[in-house]
Amino acid sequence: MTILVTGGTGLVGPRLLKRVTEAGIECRALVRPGKEPPDGVERAEGDILRPESLPAAVEGVTAVIHLAAVFRTRDDRQTPTLGRDKWM
């Protein structure tokens, strides 16, 4: 079993990945360029805002734990619009 974790370098992701790998489960983290996942975790470079980076990240995984978040900014013109047309 291999689990992909988005947000693997954020606030919650590293803590979750540590516990899951300690339980003997293989993990892969979706990380943006320049970031590194915790020790013992496979790195999958990508970004939730770049859909073309996701197929390689999910290849061969059994489950996905989605922890990545897109936060609003004070200036709506800078807020990412991922799926906005579908949920707003």
PDB file of N, CA and C in Angstrom:
ATOM      1  N   MET A   1       0.847  -1.171   0.000  1.00  0.00           N
ATOM      2  CA  MET A   1       0.000   0.000   0.000  1.00  0.00           C
ATOM      3  C   MET A   1       0.891   1.232   0.000  1.00  0.00           C
ATOM      4  N   THR A   2       0.552   2.193  -0.850  1.00  0.00           N
ATOM      5  CA  THR A   2       1.238   3.478  -0.887  1.00  0.00           C
ATOM      6  C   THR A   2       0.199   4.580  -0.801  1.00  0.00           C
ATOM      7  N   ILE A   3       0.442   5.542   0.070  1.00  0.00           N
ATOM      8  CA  ILE A   3      -0.474   6.660   0.254  1.00  0.00           C
ATOM      9  C   ILE A   3       0.205   7.931  -0.238  1.00  0.00           C
ATOM     10  N   LEU A   4      -0.530   8.716  -1.026  1.00  0.00           N
ATOM     11  CA  LEU A   4      -0.060  10.027  -1.455  1.00  0.00           C
ATOM     12  C   LEU A   4      -0.659  11.067  -0.522  1.00  0.00           C
ATOM     13  N   VAL A   5       0.187  11.964  -0.025  1.00  0.00           N
ATOM     14  CA  VAL A   5      -0.273  13.045   0.837  1.00  0.00           C
ATOM     15  C   VAL A   5       0.018  14.368   0.145  1.00  0.00           C
ATOM     16  N   THR A   6      -1.033  15.138  -0.118  1.00  0.00           N
ATOM     17  CA  THR A   6      -0.830  16.505  -0.596  1.00  0.00           C
ATOM     18  C   THR A   6      -0.647  17.369   0.644  1.00  0.00           C
ATOM     19  N   GLY A   7       0.105  18.432   0.525  1.00  0.00           N
ATOM     20  CA  GLY A   7       0.361  19.260   1.700  1.00  0.00           C
ATOM     21  C   GLY A   7       1.355  18.617   2.639  1.00  0.00           C
ATOM     22  N   GLY A   8       2.208  17.756   2.090  1.00  0.00           N
ATOM     23  CA  GLY A   8       3.163  17.004   2.905  1.00  0.00           C
ATOM     24  C   GLY A   8       4.261  17.822   3.540  1.00  0.00           C
ATOM     25  N   THR A   9       4.408  19.079   3.129  1.00  0.00           N
ATOM     26  CA  THR A   9       5.428  19.935   3.748  1.00  0.00           C
ATOM     27  C   THR A   9       4.794  21.076   4.536  1.00  0.00           C
ATOM     28  N   GLY A  10       3.500  21.012   4.728  1.00  0.00           N
ATOM     29  CA  GLY A  10       2.794  22.076   5.453  1.00  0.00           C
ATOM     30  C   GLY A  10       2.815  21.870   6.956  1.00  0.00           C
ATOM     31  N   LEU A  11       1.817  22.374   7.619  1.00  0.00           N
ATOM     32  CA  LEU A  11       1.749  22.300   9.076  1.00  0.00           C
ATOM     33  C   LEU A  11       1.405  20.894   9.568  1.00  0.00           C
ATOM     34  N   VAL A  12       0.425  20.261   8.963  1.00  0.00           N
ATOM     35  CA  VAL A  12      -0.060  18.955   9.418  1.00  0.00           C
ATOM     36  C   VAL A  12       0.646  17.803   8.702  1.00  0.00           C
ATOM     37  N   GLY A  13       0.939  17.981   7.412  1.00  0.00           N
ATOM     38  CA  GLY A  13       1.480  16.903   6.589  1.00  0.00           C
ATOM     39  C   GLY A  13       2.677  16.168   7.158  1.00  0.00           C
ATOM     40  N   PRO A  14       3.734  16.863   7.578  1.00  0.00           N
ATOM     41  CA  PRO A  14       4.901  16.146   8.102  1.00  0.00           C
ATOM     42  C   PRO A  14       4.593  15.299   9.332  1.00  0.00           C
ATOM     43  N   ARG A  15       3.712  15.781  10.174  1.00  0.00           N
ATOM     44  CA  ARG A  15       3.349  15.022  11.381  1.00  0.00           C
ATOM     45  C   ARG A  15       2.578  13.751  11.011  1.00  0.00           C
ATOM     46  N   LEU A  16       1.657  13.886  10.064  1.00  0.00           N
ATOM     47  CA  LEU A  16       0.902  12.725   9.607  1.00  0.00           C
ATOM     48  C   LEU A  16       1.829  11.728   8.915  1.00  0.00           C
ATOM     49  N   LEU A  17       2.677  12.224   8.035  1.00  0.00           N
ATOM     50  CA  LEU A  17       3.588  11.331   7.309  1.00  0.00           C
ATOM     51  C   LEU A  17       4.493  10.561   8.263  1.00  0.00           C
ATOM     52  N   LYS A  18       4.967  11.196   9.316  1.00  0.00           N
ATOM     53  CA  LYS A  18       5.818  10.521  10.302  1.00  0.00           C
ATOM     54  C   LYS A  18       5.076   9.346  10.932  1.00  0.00           C
ATOM     55  N   ARG A  19       3.851   9.579  11.338  1.00  0.00           N
ATOM     56  CA  ARG A  19       3.071   8.505  11.978  1.00  0.00           C
ATOM     57  C   ARG A  19       2.737   7.373  11.016  1.00  0.00           C
ATOM     58  N   VAL A  20       2.385   7.725   9.801  1.00  0.00           N
ATOM     59  CA  VAL A  20       2.008   6.704   8.821  1.00  0.00           C
ATOM     60  C   VAL A  20       3.226   5.861   8.430  1.00  0.00           C
ATOM     61  N   THR A  21       4.364   6.500   8.216  1.00  0.00           N
ATOM     62  CA  THR A  21       5.562   5.719   7.865  1.00  0.00           C
ATOM     63  C   THR A  21       6.025   4.877   9.047  1.00  0.00           C
ATOM     64  N   GLU A  22       5.864   5.386  10.263  1.00  0.00           N
ATOM     65  CA  GLU A  22       6.208   4.586  11.448  1.00  0.00           C
ATOM     66  C   GLU A  22       5.317   3.357  11.568  1.00  0.00           C
ATOM     67  N   ALA A  23       4.123   3.421  11.004  1.00  0.00           N
ATOM     68  CA  ALA A  23       3.201   2.283  11.013  1.00  0.00           C
ATOM     69  C   ALA A  23       3.530   1.292   9.898  1.00  0.00           C
ATOM     70  N   GLY A  24       4.559   1.593   9.111  1.00  0.00           N
ATOM     71  CA  GLY A  24       4.992   0.672   8.071  1.00  0.00           C
ATOM     72  C   GLY A  24       4.310   0.857   6.729  1.00  0.00           C
ATOM     73  N   ILE A  25       3.644   1.966   6.534  1.00  0.00           N
ATOM     74  CA  ILE A  25       2.956   2.225   5.276  1.00  0.00           C
ATOM     75  C   ILE A  25       3.829   3.129   4.412  1.00  0.00           C
ATOM     76  N   GLU A  26       3.989   2.755   3.155  1.00  0.00           N
ATOM     77  CA  GLU A  26       4.781   3.564   2.234  1.00  0.00           C
ATOM     78  C   GLU A  26       4.025   4.846   1.907  1.00  0.00           C
ATOM     79  N   CYS A  27       4.751   5.955   1.889  1.00  0.00           N
ATOM     80  CA  CYS A  27       4.136   7.248   1.626  1.00  0.00           C
ATOM     81  C   CYS A  27       4.870   7.999   0.533  1.00  0.00           C
ATOM     82  N   ARG A  28       4.101   8.786  -0.179  1.00  0.00           N
ATOM     83  CA  ARG A  28       4.610   9.701  -1.198  1.00  0.00           C
ATOM     84  C   ARG A  28       3.994  11.055  -0.881  1.00  0.00           C
ATOM     85  N   ALA A  29       4.779  12.114  -0.996  1.00  0.00           N
ATOM     86  CA  ALA A  29       4.265  13.458  -0.739  1.00  0.00           C
ATOM     87  C   ALA A  29       4.331  14.287  -2.008  1.00  0.00           C
ATOM     88  N   LEU A  30       3.245  14.975  -2.310  1.00  0.00           N
ATOM     89  CA  LEU A  30       3.220  15.922  -3.409  1.00  0.00           C
ATOM     90  C   LEU A  30       3.855  17.204  -2.884  1.00  0.00           C
ATOM     91  N   VAL A  31       4.991  17.582  -3.470  1.00  0.00           N
ATOM     92  CA  VAL A  31       5.714  18.761  -2.999  1.00  0.00           C
ATOM     93  C   VAL A  31       6.023  19.695  -4.161  1.00  0.00           C
ATOM     94  N   ARG A  32       6.003  20.971  -3.878  1.00  0.00           N
ATOM     95  CA  ARG A  32       6.335  21.964  -4.895  1.00  0.00           C
ATOM     96  C   ARG A  32       7.843  22.015  -5.103  1.00  0.00           C
ATOM     97  N   PRO A  33       8.273  22.525  -6.257  1.00  0.00           N
ATOM     98  CA  PRO A  33       9.714  22.646  -6.521  1.00  0.00           C
ATOM     99  C   PRO A  33      10.420  23.386  -5.380  1.00  0.00           C
ATOM    100  N   GLY A  34      11.568  22.847  -4.996  1.00  0.00           N
ATOM    101  CA  GLY A  34      12.349  23.460  -3.927  1.00  0.00           C
ATOM    102  C   GLY A  34      12.014  22.963  -2.541  1.00  0.00           C
ATOM    103  N   LYS A  35      10.965  22.166  -2.398  1.00  0.00           N
ATOM    104  CA  LYS A  35      10.577  21.612  -1.091  1.00  0.00           C
ATOM    105  C   LYS A  35      10.989  20.141  -1.031  1.00  0.00           C
ATOM    106  N   GLU A  36      11.217  19.652   0.166  1.00  0.00           N
ATOM    107  CA  GLU A  36      11.569  18.256   0.368  1.00  0.00           C
ATOM    108  C   GLU A  36      10.621  17.631   1.381  1.00  0.00           C
ATOM    109  N   PRO A  37      10.202  16.387   1.140  1.00  0.00           N
ATOM    110  CA  PRO A  37       9.333  15.716   2.105  1.00  0.00           C
ATOM    111  C   PRO A  37      10.156  15.233   3.303  1.00  0.00           C
ATOM    112  N   PRO A  38       9.504  14.813   4.352  1.00  0.00           N
ATOM    113  CA  PRO A  38      10.221  14.256   5.501  1.00  0.00           C
ATOM    114  C   PRO A  38      11.015  13.013   5.111  1.00  0.00           C
ATOM    115  N   ASP A  39      12.006  12.685   5.909  1.00  0.00           N
ATOM    116  CA  ASP A  39      12.821  11.482   5.676  1.00  0.00           C
ATOM    117  C   ASP A  39      11.941  10.248   5.560  1.00  0.00           C
ATOM    118  N   GLY A  40      12.296   9.380   4.636  1.00  0.00           N
ATOM    119  CA  GLY A  40      11.585   8.122   4.454  1.00  0.00           C
ATOM    120  C   GLY A  40      10.342   8.223   3.607  1.00  0.00           C
ATOM    121  N   VAL A  41      10.088   9.407   3.047  1.00  0.00           N
ATOM    122  CA  VAL A  41       8.890   9.630   2.236  1.00  0.00           C
ATOM    123  C   VAL A  41       9.317   9.903   0.797  1.00  0.00           C
ATOM    124  N   GLU A  42       8.679   9.197  -0.130  1.00  0.00           N
ATOM    125  CA  GLU A  42       8.969   9.396  -1.549  1.00  0.00           C
ATOM    126  C   GLU A  42       8.495  10.777  -1.981  1.00  0.00           C
ATOM    127  N   ARG A  43       9.277  11.435  -2.809  1.00  0.00           N
ATOM    128  CA  ARG A  43       8.970  12.784  -3.287  1.00  0.00           C
ATOM    129  C   ARG A  43       8.294  12.717  -4.649  1.00  0.00           C
ATOM    130  N   ALA A  44       7.160  13.414  -4.788  1.00  0.00           N
ATOM    131  CA  ALA A  44       6.502  13.570  -6.081  1.00  0.00           C
ATOM    132  C   ALA A  44       6.369  15.071  -6.307  1.00  0.00           C
ATOM    133  N   GLU A  45       7.175  15.611  -7.211  1.00  0.00           N
ATOM    134  CA  GLU A  45       7.124  17.046  -7.439  1.00  0.00           C
ATOM    135  C   GLU A  45       5.870  17.410  -8.211  1.00  0.00           C
ATOM    136  N   GLY A  46       5.149  18.402  -7.695  1.00  0.00           N
ATOM    137  CA  GLY A  46       3.933  18.844  -8.351  1.00  0.00           C
ATOM    138  C   GLY A  46       3.272  19.926  -7.533  1.00  0.00           C
ATOM    139  N   ASP A  47       2.093  20.309  -7.987  1.00  0.00           N
ATOM    140  CA  ASP A  47       1.366  21.392  -7.337  1.00  0.00           C
ATOM    141  C   ASP A  47      -0.115  21.182  -7.636  1.00  0.00           C
ATOM    142  N   ILE A  48      -0.968  21.351  -6.636  1.00  0.00           N
ATOM    143  CA  ILE A  48      -2.401  21.164  -6.874  1.00  0.00           C
ATOM    144  C   ILE A  48      -2.948  22.177  -7.872  1.00  0.00           C
ATOM    145  N   LEU A  49      -2.224  23.264  -8.085  1.00  0.00           N
ATOM    146  CA  LEU A  49      -2.649  24.254  -9.069  1.00  0.00           C
ATOM    147  C   LEU A  49      -2.126  23.949 -10.464  1.00  0.00           C
ATOM    148  N   ARG A  50      -1.362  22.863 -10.601  1.00  0.00           N
ATOM    149  CA  ARG A  50      -0.867  22.421 -11.906  1.00  0.00           C
ATOM    150  C   ARG A  50      -1.395  21.001 -12.152  1.00  0.00           C
ATOM    151  N   PRO A  51      -2.603  20.868 -12.661  1.00  0.00           N
ATOM    152  CA  PRO A  51      -3.220  19.554 -12.851  1.00  0.00           C
ATOM    153  C   PRO A  51      -2.364  18.587 -13.661  1.00  0.00           C
ATOM    154  N   GLU A  52      -1.570  19.091 -14.570  1.00  0.00           N
ATOM    155  CA  GLU A  52      -0.726  18.207 -15.379  1.00  0.00           C
ATOM    156  C   GLU A  52       0.345  17.511 -14.544  1.00  0.00           C
ATOM    157  N   SER A  53       0.608  17.983 -13.328  1.00  0.00           N
ATOM    158  CA  SER A  53       1.614  17.353 -12.467  1.00  0.00           C
ATOM    159  C   SER A  53       1.022  16.221 -11.623  1.00  0.00           C
ATOM    160  N   LEU A  54      -0.283  16.068 -11.630  1.00  0.00           N
ATOM    161  CA  LEU A  54      -0.929  15.116 -10.727  1.00  0.00           C
ATOM    162  C   LEU A  54      -0.926  13.657 -11.188  1.00  0.00           C
ATOM    163  N   PRO A  55      -1.076  13.346 -12.490  1.00  0.00           N
ATOM    164  CA  PRO A  55      -1.100  11.929 -12.874  1.00  0.00           C
ATOM    165  C   PRO A  55       0.128  11.144 -12.422  1.00  0.00           C
ATOM    166  N   ALA A  56       1.305  11.722 -12.557  1.00  0.00           N
ATOM    167  CA  ALA A  56       2.518  11.014 -12.124  1.00  0.00           C
ATOM    168  C   ALA A  56       2.524  10.827 -10.606  1.00  0.00           C
ATOM    169  N   ALA A  57       1.989  11.805  -9.881  1.00  0.00           N
ATOM    170  CA  ALA A  57       1.971  11.721  -8.422  1.00  0.00           C
ATOM    171  C   ALA A  57       1.058  10.609  -7.918  1.00  0.00           C
ATOM    172  N   VAL A  58      -0.069  10.394  -8.588  1.00  0.00           N
ATOM    173  CA  VAL A  58      -1.024   9.388  -8.111  1.00  0.00           C
ATOM    174  C   VAL A  58      -0.775   7.996  -8.688  1.00  0.00           C
ATOM    175  N   GLU A  59       0.131   7.884  -9.631  1.00  0.00           N
ATOM    176  CA  GLU A  59       0.391   6.584 -10.249  1.00  0.00           C
ATOM    177  C   GLU A  59       0.835   5.562  -9.201  1.00  0.00           C
ATOM    178  N   GLY A  60       0.100   4.481  -9.119  1.00  0.00           N
ATOM    179  CA  GLY A  60       0.461   3.384  -8.232  1.00  0.00           C
ATOM    180  C   GLY A  60       0.079   3.562  -6.770  1.00  0.00           C
ATOM    181  N   VAL A  61      -0.619   4.630  -6.425  1.00  0.00           N
ATOM    182  CA  VAL A  61      -1.002   4.802  -5.023  1.00  0.00           C
ATOM    183  C   VAL A  61      -2.338   4.124  -4.746  1.00  0.00           C
ATOM    184  N   THR A  62      -2.514   3.757  -3.502  1.00  0.00           N
ATOM    185  CA  THR A  62      -3.748   3.101  -3.070  1.00  0.00           C
ATOM    186  C   THR A  62      -4.767   4.115  -2.579  1.00  0.00           C
ATOM    187  N   ALA A  63      -4.267   5.187  -1.971  1.00  0.00           N
ATOM    188  CA  ALA A  63      -5.155   6.206  -1.400  1.00  0.00           C
ATOM    189  C   ALA A  63      -4.471   7.562  -1.431  1.00  0.00           C
ATOM    190  N   VAL A  64      -5.289   8.600  -1.353  1.00  0.00           N
ATOM    191  CA  VAL A  64      -4.789   9.973  -1.301  1.00  0.00           C
ATOM    192  C   VAL A  64      -5.351  10.641  -0.053  1.00  0.00           C
ATOM    193  N   ILE A  65      -4.480  11.278   0.698  1.00  0.00           N
ATOM    194  CA  ILE A  65      -4.911  12.104   1.824  1.00  0.00           C
ATOM    195  C   ILE A  65      -4.629  13.537   1.403  1.00  0.00           C
ATOM    196  N   HIS A  66      -5.693  14.300   1.219  1.00  0.00           N
ATOM    197  CA  HIS A  66      -5.563  15.649   0.671  1.00  0.00           C
ATOM    198  C   HIS A  66      -5.534  16.678   1.793  1.00  0.00           C
ATOM    199  N   LEU A  67      -4.332  17.206   2.077  1.00  0.00           N
ATOM    200  CA  LEU A  67      -4.175  18.201   3.129  1.00  0.00           C
ATOM    201  C   LEU A  67      -3.802  19.574   2.582  1.00  0.00           C
ATOM    202  N   ALA A  68      -3.453  19.643   1.305  1.00  0.00           N
ATOM    203  CA  ALA A  68      -3.055  20.924   0.721  1.00  0.00           C
ATOM    204  C   ALA A  68      -4.245  21.867   0.695  1.00  0.00           C
ATOM    205  N   ALA A  69      -3.955  23.140   0.832  1.00  0.00           N
ATOM    206  CA  ALA A  69      -5.022  24.131   0.844  1.00  0.00           C
ATOM    207  C   ALA A  69      -4.635  25.323  -0.013  1.00  0.00           C
ATOM    208  N   VAL A  70      -5.641  25.958  -0.568  1.00  0.00           N
ATOM    209  CA  VAL A  70      -5.469  27.208  -1.291  1.00  0.00           C
ATOM    210  C   VAL A  70      -6.188  28.253  -0.457  1.00  0.00           C
ATOM    211  N   PHE A  71      -5.434  29.202   0.055  1.00  0.00           N
ATOM    212  CA  PHE A  71      -6.018  30.217   0.917  1.00  0.00           C
ATOM    213  C   PHE A  71      -6.377  31.467   0.131  1.00  0.00           C
ATOM    214  N   ARG A  72      -7.370  32.153   0.608  1.00  0.00           N
ATOM    215  CA  ARG A  72      -7.741  33.435   0.002  1.00  0.00           C
ATOM    216  C   ARG A  72      -6.709  34.487   0.405  1.00  0.00           C
ATOM    217  N   THR A  73      -6.607  35.477  -0.431  1.00  0.00           N
ATOM    218  CA  THR A  73      -5.728  36.605  -0.138  1.00  0.00           C
ATOM    219  C   THR A  73      -6.589  37.846   0.064  1.00  0.00           C
ATOM    220  N   ARG A  74      -5.988  38.901   0.528  1.00  0.00           N
ATOM    221  CA  ARG A  74      -6.736  40.149   0.702  1.00  0.00           C
ATOM    222  C   ARG A  74      -7.151  40.718  -0.645  1.00  0.00           C
ATOM    223  N   ASP A  75      -6.366  40.436  -1.658  1.00  0.00           N
ATOM    224  CA  ASP A  75      -6.644  40.914  -3.008  1.00  0.00           C
ATOM    225  C   ASP A  75      -7.180  39.739  -3.819  1.00  0.00           C
ATOM    226  N   ASP A  76      -8.485  39.736  -4.115  1.00  0.00           N
ATOM    227  CA  ASP A  76      -9.099  38.616  -4.834  1.00  0.00           C
ATOM    228  C   ASP A  76      -8.445  38.338  -6.181  1.00  0.00           C
ATOM    229  N   ARG A  77      -7.790  39.323  -6.751  1.00  0.00           N
ATOM    230  CA  ARG A  77      -7.112  39.091  -8.039  1.00  0.00           C
ATOM    231  C   ARG A  77      -5.922  38.162  -7.879  1.00  0.00           C
ATOM    232  N   GLN A  78      -5.417  38.003  -6.650  1.00  0.00           N
ATOM    233  CA  GLN A  78      -4.281  37.120  -6.395  1.00  0.00           C
ATOM    234  C   GLN A  78      -4.714  35.747  -5.886  1.00  0.00           C
ATOM    235  N   THR A  79      -5.987  35.581  -5.590  1.00  0.00           N
ATOM    236  CA  THR A  79      -6.493  34.307  -5.085  1.00  0.00           C
ATOM    237  C   THR A  79      -6.555  33.298  -6.226  1.00  0.00           C
ATOM    238  N   PRO A  80      -5.949  32.128  -6.055  1.00  0.00           N
ATOM    239  CA  PRO A  80      -6.037  31.114  -7.104  1.00  0.00           C
ATOM    240  C   PRO A  80      -7.495  30.771  -7.413  1.00  0.00           C
ATOM    241  N   THR A  81      -7.750  30.422  -8.651  1.00  0.00           N
ATOM    242  CA  THR A  81      -9.123  30.177  -9.081  1.00  0.00           C
ATOM    243  C   THR A  81      -9.389  28.704  -9.364  1.00  0.00           C
ATOM    244  N   LEU A  82      -8.624  27.819  -8.798  1.00  0.00           N
ATOM    245  CA  LEU A  82      -8.774  26.388  -9.028  1.00  0.00           C
ATOM    246  C   LEU A  82     -10.203  25.943  -8.759  1.00  0.00           C
ATOM    247  N   GLY A  83     -10.923  25.579  -9.802  1.00  0.00           N
ATOM    248  CA  GLY A  83     -12.268  25.067  -9.669  1.00  0.00           C
ATOM    249  C   GLY A  83     -13.310  26.094  -9.251  1.00  0.00           C
ATOM    250  N   ARG A  84     -12.949  27.342  -9.196  1.00  0.00           N
ATOM    251  CA  ARG A  84     -13.876  28.370  -8.720  1.00  0.00           C
ATOM    252  C   ARG A  84     -15.183  28.352  -9.494  1.00  0.00           C
ATOM    253  N   ASP A  85     -15.104  28.123 -10.806  1.00  0.00           N
ATOM    254  CA  ASP A  85     -16.312  28.125 -11.613  1.00  0.00           C
ATOM    255  C   ASP A  85     -17.244  26.972 -11.250  1.00  0.00           C
ATOM    256  N   LYS A  86     -16.735  25.943 -10.576  1.00  0.00           N
ATOM    257  CA  LYS A  86     -17.547  24.788 -10.216  1.00  0.00           C
ATOM    258  C   LYS A  86     -18.154  24.897  -8.820  1.00  0.00           C
ATOM    259  N   TRP A  87     -17.532  25.677  -7.923  1.00  0.00           N
ATOM    260  CA  TRP A  87     -18.032  25.712  -6.563  1.00  0.00           C
ATOM    261  C   TRP A  87     -18.501  27.073  -6.098  1.00  0.00           C
ATOM    262  N   MET A  88     -18.420  28.097  -6.925  1.00  0.00           N
ATOM    263  CA  MET A  88     -18.910  29.419  -6.516  1.00  0.00           C
ATOM    264  C   MET A  88     -20.072  29.815  -7.369  1.00  0.00           C
TER     265      MET A  88
END
